[in-house]
Amino acid sequence: MSEKKIKKAKRKKRPSLYREAWRRFKKSKTGMLGLVILCLFVLFALLANVIGDENLITQINPSEALQGPSANHIFGTDNLGRDLFTRMLFGSRISLSMGIFVVIVSYVIGSLIGAASGYYGGILDNAIMRFFDILNCLPPMLLIIVIVVGFGTGLLNLLLAMSIGSIPMIARTVRSQVMNLTDMEYIQAAKAFGSSDFHIIVRHVLPNAMGLIIVQSAGMVAATIIAAAGYSYLGFGVQAPTPEWGVILSDAENYMLDAPNLMLIPGLAIVIAAMSITLIGDGLRDALDPRLKD
C-alpha cells in the first residue's frame, strides 16, 4: 500500500468510543451546564485554603453571632459567630469527597462481584444473589443506620456503611449486563485464545458495560451527596464542629426564623451540586446511547 493510501486510511480512522462520547456530550447544553457548575464547586473546594481562612472554621465570636450577609461575612455568621462562607467553603471538600468516595468504592467492589456472578453463574451466582436478597430485606437507610450504630458514628464509618449499602444494587445491575455479554462472539474468541477469566472480565466484559456504569454512577454521586448530608443532619455522620453541609444545616435548625440564611445557603448548595451531577448524568446517558447517532 502506498504512503498516500496509508495517510488516507489514518484520516478515516474512527474515533475512540470515549472521544466520540465527549464530542456528543459537548452538544448537550444541560450536560455542559452541569459540568461547569460542578467544576466551580470542585475549584472552590480545591482553593479553599487560598480563598478562605481555615482558622475561621471553629473560631467562636459571640459578639458577631447570627449576623446577616455583609462585606466582612459574605454569607453571614452562625449562632457562635463563625463565618458561614468559610465553613461552606471547607465543607464542600467533605461533602463532595463523600459522594465520590462512596461511588468509587461501591462501584469497584459491586462491579467485580456482579461481573463474576453473571460470568460464572451457577452456584456462585445463586449464593451471591441470595445474600444480597437478605440485605435487601432491610431498607437501605435502615441498613446504613444499623451499620453506623454498630461501629460508631463518624465520617469513615458512614462512608463504609453507605458503600456497603450500595453494593447490592450495583452488583445486580452489572450482573444483568454481563449475562447479556457472556455469549457474544468476542468473549468466546477470547476464551478460545486461552485468556484467563479475570482477563476476560476486566478487559472485555466490564468495558462493554461501562456506558451504563458511568451513567448510573453520575446519578449515584448526586444521591450520595444528599444522603450523606441527611445522615450528618441526623447525627450519624460527620460530627460538629467539623464543617460539612449536613452538619451546618443541623446547627441552623433552631435559628431558621431568626437567620434563614443559615439553612437556605447550605440547602441550596446541596441541591445545586446534586442537580449539576444529575445534568451531567443525563448528558452522558445520551452521549453513550448507541441508538442516538448523529
Short mmCIF file of C-alpha atoms in Angstrom, two decimals:
data_model
loop_
_atom_site.label_atom_id
_atom_site.label_comp_id
_atom_site.label_asym_id
_atom_site.label_seq_id
_atom_site.Cartn_x
_atom_site.Cartn_y
_atom_site.Cartn_z
CA MET A 1 0.00 0.00 0.00
CA SER A 2 1.33 3.41 -0.93
CA GLU A 3 2.14 6.08 1.62
CA LYS A 4 -0.70 8.23 0.29
CA LYS A 5 -3.25 5.48 0.87
CA ILE A 6 -1.93 4.84 4.37
CA LYS A 7 -2.36 8.51 5.30
CA LYS A 8 -5.86 8.49 3.85
CA ALA A 9 -6.75 5.39 5.89
CA LYS A 10 -5.48 7.06 9.06
CA ARG A 11 -7.62 10.10 8.41
CA LYS A 12 -10.68 7.89 8.04
CA LYS A 13 -9.94 6.02 11.25
CA ARG A 14 -12.94 6.11 13.55
CA PRO A 15 -12.52 7.99 16.83
CA SER A 16 -12.47 6.04 20.08
CA LEU A 17 -15.70 5.39 21.97
CA TYR A 18 -14.93 7.90 24.71
CA ARG A 19 -13.74 10.60 22.30
CA GLU A 20 -16.94 10.19 20.32
CA ALA A 21 -18.98 10.28 23.54
CA TRP A 22 -17.24 13.52 24.58
CA ARG A 23 -17.99 15.06 21.19
CA ARG A 24 -21.66 14.25 21.57
CA PHE A 25 -21.71 15.25 25.24
CA LYS A 26 -20.48 18.74 24.33
CA LYS A 27 -23.62 19.22 22.25
CA SER A 28 -25.78 18.79 25.35
CA LYS A 29 -26.42 22.27 26.78
CA THR A 30 -27.77 20.96 30.07
CA GLY A 31 -24.90 18.48 30.41
CA MET A 32 -22.30 21.19 29.83
CA LEU A 33 -24.11 23.49 32.27
CA GLY A 34 -23.94 20.78 34.92
CA LEU A 35 -20.25 20.21 34.17
CA VAL A 36 -19.46 23.93 34.53
CA ILE A 37 -21.32 24.16 37.84
CA LEU A 38 -19.61 21.03 39.19
CA CYS A 39 -16.20 22.33 38.10
CA LEU A 40 -16.88 25.55 40.02
CA PHE A 41 -17.73 23.57 43.16
CA VAL A 42 -14.60 21.47 42.78
CA LEU A 43 -12.49 24.59 42.13
CA PHE A 44 -13.78 26.30 45.27
CA ALA A 45 -13.11 23.12 47.27
CA LEU A 46 -9.54 22.83 45.97
CA LEU A 47 -8.82 26.53 46.57
CA ALA A 48 -10.47 26.68 49.99
CA ASN A 49 -7.17 27.44 51.73
CA VAL A 50 -6.47 30.23 49.26
CA ILE A 51 -9.93 31.83 49.28
CA GLY A 52 -10.79 31.39 52.96
CA ASP A 53 -9.05 31.34 56.31
CA GLU A 54 -9.06 27.89 57.91
CA ASN A 55 -8.79 29.46 61.38
CA LEU A 56 -12.29 30.91 60.96
CA ILE A 57 -13.90 27.45 60.74
CA THR A 58 -14.07 26.95 64.51
CA GLN A 59 -13.28 30.47 65.71
CA ILE A 60 -16.10 31.46 68.09
CA ASN A 61 -17.05 35.12 68.34
CA PRO A 62 -20.34 35.52 70.28
CA SER A 63 -20.45 39.26 69.64
CA GLU A 64 -20.94 38.59 65.90
CA ALA A 65 -23.46 35.76 66.26
CA LEU A 66 -26.36 35.50 63.78
CA GLN A 67 -25.25 38.41 61.63
CA GLY A 68 -26.67 38.68 58.12
CA PRO A 69 -24.60 38.82 54.93
CA SER A 70 -22.17 41.73 54.91
CA ALA A 71 -18.85 42.84 53.48
CA ASN A 72 -16.96 41.08 56.28
CA HIS A 73 -19.11 37.94 56.19
CA ILE A 74 -20.48 37.24 52.72
CA PHE A 75 -22.94 34.57 53.90
CA GLY A 76 -23.32 35.92 57.43
CA THR A 77 -22.39 34.18 60.71
CA ASP A 78 -23.91 31.29 62.65
CA ASN A 79 -25.08 31.17 66.26
CA LEU A 80 -21.49 31.01 67.51
CA GLY A 81 -20.25 33.87 65.34
CA ARG A 82 -18.41 31.58 62.93
CA ASP A 83 -18.11 32.74 59.33
CA LEU A 84 -20.62 30.78 57.25
CA PHE A 85 -18.83 31.35 53.93
CA THR A 86 -15.63 29.80 55.26
CA ARG A 87 -17.47 26.84 56.74
CA MET A 88 -19.33 26.27 53.47
CA LEU A 89 -16.08 26.54 51.53
CA PHE A 90 -14.25 23.91 53.57
CA GLY A 91 -17.42 21.87 53.97
CA SER A 92 -17.61 21.44 50.20
CA ARG A 93 -14.44 19.36 50.38
CA ILE A 94 -16.04 16.87 52.73
CA SER A 95 -19.48 16.74 51.05
CA LEU A 96 -18.16 16.29 47.51
CA SER A 97 -15.46 13.85 48.62
CA MET A 98 -18.04 11.72 50.41
CA GLY A 99 -20.13 11.34 47.28
CA ILE A 100 -17.16 10.49 45.09
CA PHE A 101 -15.60 8.09 47.64
CA VAL A 102 -18.79 6.09 48.15
CA VAL A 103 -19.40 5.75 44.41
CA ILE A 104 -15.83 4.67 43.63
CA VAL A 105 -15.64 2.08 46.42
CA SER A 106 -19.13 0.66 45.88
CA TYR A 107 -18.79 0.53 42.08
CA VAL A 108 -15.36 -1.10 42.11
CA ILE A 109 -16.48 -3.82 44.53
CA GLY A 110 -20.04 -4.12 43.19
CA SER A 111 -18.89 -4.27 39.55
CA LEU A 112 -16.38 -7.04 40.24
CA ILE A 113 -18.90 -9.06 42.26
CA GLY A 114 -21.66 -8.55 39.69
CA ALA A 115 -19.35 -9.37 36.79
CA ALA A 116 -18.11 -12.57 38.44
CA SER A 117 -21.67 -13.58 39.34
CA GLY A 118 -23.01 -13.01 35.83
CA TYR A 119 -19.98 -14.53 34.10
CA TYR A 120 -19.76 -17.78 36.07
CA GLY A 121 -23.44 -18.24 37.01
CA GLY A 122 -24.45 -21.46 38.74
CA ILE A 123 -23.84 -21.94 42.46
CA LEU A 124 -21.71 -18.81 42.81
CA ASP A 125 -24.42 -16.66 41.22
CA ASN A 126 -27.16 -18.14 43.41
CA ALA A 127 -25.13 -17.73 46.61
CA ILE A 128 -24.28 -14.08 45.89
CA MET A 129 -27.79 -13.14 44.82
CA ARG A 130 -29.42 -14.83 47.82
CA PHE A 131 -27.04 -12.98 50.16
CA PHE A 132 -27.99 -9.71 48.50
CA ASP A 133 -31.68 -10.66 48.83
CA ILE A 134 -31.13 -10.88 52.59
CA LEU A 135 -29.53 -7.43 52.64
CA ASN A 136 -32.36 -6.04 50.52
CA CYS A 137 -34.88 -7.12 53.15
CA LEU A 138 -33.77 -4.03 55.06
CA PRO A 139 -34.39 -0.60 53.54
CA PRO A 140 -31.04 0.96 52.50
CA MET A 141 -31.36 3.80 55.02
CA LEU A 142 -32.10 1.40 57.89
CA LEU A 143 -29.21 -0.87 56.86
CA ILE A 144 -26.81 2.09 56.84
CA ILE A 145 -28.03 3.33 60.22
CA VAL A 146 -27.65 -0.17 61.71
CA ILE A 147 -24.05 -0.39 60.44
CA VAL A 148 -23.18 3.09 61.72
CA VAL A 149 -24.73 2.44 65.13
CA GLY A 150 -22.89 -0.89 65.35
CA PHE A 151 -19.45 0.53 64.51
CA GLY A 152 -19.94 4.04 65.89
CA THR A 153 -20.69 7.40 64.37
CA GLY A 154 -18.08 9.20 62.32
CA LEU A 155 -17.11 10.06 58.78
CA LEU A 156 -15.23 6.85 57.95
CA ASN A 157 -17.91 4.55 59.36
CA LEU A 158 -20.62 6.43 57.47
CA LEU A 159 -18.68 6.15 54.20
CA LEU A 160 -18.17 2.42 54.68
CA ALA A 161 -21.83 1.91 55.61
CA MET A 162 -23.07 3.82 52.56
CA SER A 163 -20.67 1.89 50.33
CA ILE A 164 -21.88 -1.46 51.69
CA GLY A 165 -25.49 -0.38 51.31
CA SER A 166 -24.97 0.49 47.65
CA ILE A 167 -23.09 -2.65 46.58
CA PRO A 168 -26.13 -4.98 46.14
CA MET A 169 -27.90 -2.66 43.69
CA ILE A 170 -24.73 -2.10 41.67
CA ALA A 171 -23.85 -5.79 41.59
CA ARG A 172 -27.31 -6.70 40.31
CA THR A 173 -27.14 -4.05 37.58
CA VAL A 174 -23.69 -5.15 36.37
CA ARG A 175 -24.69 -8.82 36.60
CA SER A 176 -27.63 -8.30 34.24
CA GLN A 177 -25.35 -6.52 31.75
CA VAL A 178 -22.68 -9.21 31.95
CA MET A 179 -25.17 -12.02 31.43
CA ASN A 180 -26.11 -10.41 28.12
CA LEU A 181 -22.45 -10.22 27.06
CA THR A 182 -21.09 -13.65 28.02
CA ASP A 183 -22.44 -15.32 24.88
CA MET A 184 -21.07 -12.71 22.50
CA GLU A 185 -18.63 -13.89 19.83
CA TYR A 186 -15.68 -11.80 21.02
CA ILE A 187 -15.99 -13.34 24.50
CA GLN A 188 -15.99 -16.83 23.02
CA ALA A 189 -12.99 -15.88 20.86
CA ALA A 190 -11.08 -14.66 23.92
CA LYS A 191 -11.78 -17.97 25.66
CA ALA A 192 -10.61 -19.87 22.57
CA PHE A 193 -7.31 -17.96 22.63
CA GLY A 194 -6.77 -19.09 26.22
CA SER A 195 -7.38 -15.80 28.02
CA SER A 196 -7.96 -16.14 31.75
CA ASP A 197 -11.39 -15.46 33.20
CA PHE A 198 -10.07 -12.45 35.11
CA HIS A 199 -8.56 -11.01 31.92
CA ILE A 200 -11.82 -11.52 30.03
CA ILE A 201 -13.91 -9.88 32.77
CA VAL A 202 -11.61 -6.88 33.21
CA ARG A 203 -10.59 -6.31 29.57
CA HIS A 204 -13.67 -7.36 27.63
CA VAL A 205 -16.79 -7.68 29.78
CA LEU A 206 -16.65 -4.65 32.09
CA PRO A 207 -15.52 -2.13 29.41
CA ASN A 208 -18.55 -3.03 27.30
CA ALA A 209 -20.84 -2.47 30.27
CA MET A 210 -19.06 0.79 31.15
CA GLY A 211 -21.63 3.03 29.48
CA LEU A 212 -24.39 2.06 31.90
CA ILE A 213 -21.96 2.09 34.84
CA ILE A 214 -20.81 5.65 34.09
CA VAL A 215 -24.36 6.97 33.71
CA GLN A 216 -25.60 5.34 36.90
CA SER A 217 -22.52 6.38 38.88
CA ALA A 218 -23.16 10.03 37.99
CA GLY A 219 -26.68 9.81 39.36
CA MET A 220 -25.44 7.96 42.41
CA VAL A 221 -22.93 10.70 43.28
CA ALA A 222 -25.79 13.19 43.41
CA ALA A 223 -27.92 10.88 45.56
CA THR A 224 -24.98 10.16 47.86
CA ILE A 225 -24.25 13.84 48.48
CA ILE A 226 -27.86 14.39 49.51
CA ALA A 227 -27.96 11.21 51.61
CA ALA A 228 -24.64 11.97 53.34
CA ALA A 229 -25.90 15.43 54.26
CA GLY A 230 -29.08 13.83 55.61
CA TYR A 231 -27.19 11.32 57.78
CA SER A 232 -24.93 14.07 59.12
CA TYR A 233 -28.04 16.15 59.83
CA LEU A 234 -29.44 13.23 61.86
CA GLY A 235 -26.15 12.87 63.75
CA PHE A 236 -24.94 9.61 62.18
CA GLY A 237 -22.17 11.06 60.05
CA VAL A 238 -19.75 13.93 60.42
CA GLN A 239 -19.78 15.38 63.91
CA ALA A 240 -19.68 19.05 64.89
CA PRO A 241 -17.69 21.28 64.77
CA THR A 242 -16.37 19.76 61.52
CA PRO A 243 -17.80 21.84 58.65
CA GLU A 244 -19.99 19.67 56.43
CA TRP A 245 -23.12 20.83 54.67
CA GLY A 246 -25.38 18.46 56.61
CA VAL A 247 -23.81 19.47 59.92
CA ILE A 248 -24.22 23.16 59.03
CA LEU A 249 -27.91 22.50 58.31
CA SER A 250 -28.30 20.70 61.62
CA ASP A 251 -26.66 23.57 63.54
CA ALA A 252 -29.02 26.07 61.87
CA GLU A 253 -32.20 24.17 62.71
CA ASN A 254 -33.05 26.24 65.81
CA TYR A 255 -32.37 29.57 64.08
CA MET A 256 -34.28 29.13 60.83
CA LEU A 257 -36.66 32.02 61.65
CA ASP A 258 -34.08 34.42 63.09
CA ALA A 259 -31.42 33.72 60.45
CA PRO A 260 -32.93 31.85 57.46
CA ASN A 261 -29.65 32.25 55.52
CA LEU A 262 -28.09 29.63 57.78
CA MET A 263 -30.38 26.97 56.30
CA LEU A 264 -31.00 28.39 52.85
CA ILE A 265 -27.34 28.63 51.82
CA PRO A 266 -26.23 25.06 52.66
CA GLY A 267 -29.57 23.73 51.43
CA LEU A 268 -29.16 25.46 48.08
CA ALA A 269 -25.54 24.27 47.84
CA ILE A 270 -26.66 20.65 48.29
CA VAL A 271 -29.46 21.00 45.76
CA ILE A 272 -27.33 22.79 43.14
CA ALA A 273 -24.42 20.34 43.48
CA ALA A 274 -26.77 17.35 43.16
CA MET A 275 -28.59 18.97 40.24
CA SER A 276 -25.33 19.62 38.36
CA ILE A 277 -24.26 15.98 38.65
CA THR A 278 -27.73 14.84 37.59
CA LEU A 279 -27.49 17.03 34.48
CA ILE A 280 -24.09 15.51 33.71
CA GLY A 281 -25.59 12.04 34.07
CA ASP A 282 -28.38 12.89 31.64
CA GLY A 283 -25.85 14.22 29.14
CA LEU A 284 -23.71 11.11 29.48
CA ARG A 285 -26.74 8.88 29.01
CA ASP A 286 -27.48 10.48 25.66
CA ALA A 287 -23.82 10.59 24.64
CA LEU A 288 -23.23 6.90 25.38
CA ASP A 289 -26.51 5.65 23.92
CA PRO A 290 -25.61 3.82 20.67
CA ARG A 291 -29.16 4.33 19.37
CA LEU A 292 -28.68 8.11 19.29
CA LYS A 293 -26.24 8.53 16.44
CA ASP A 294 -25.72 11.93 14.84
#
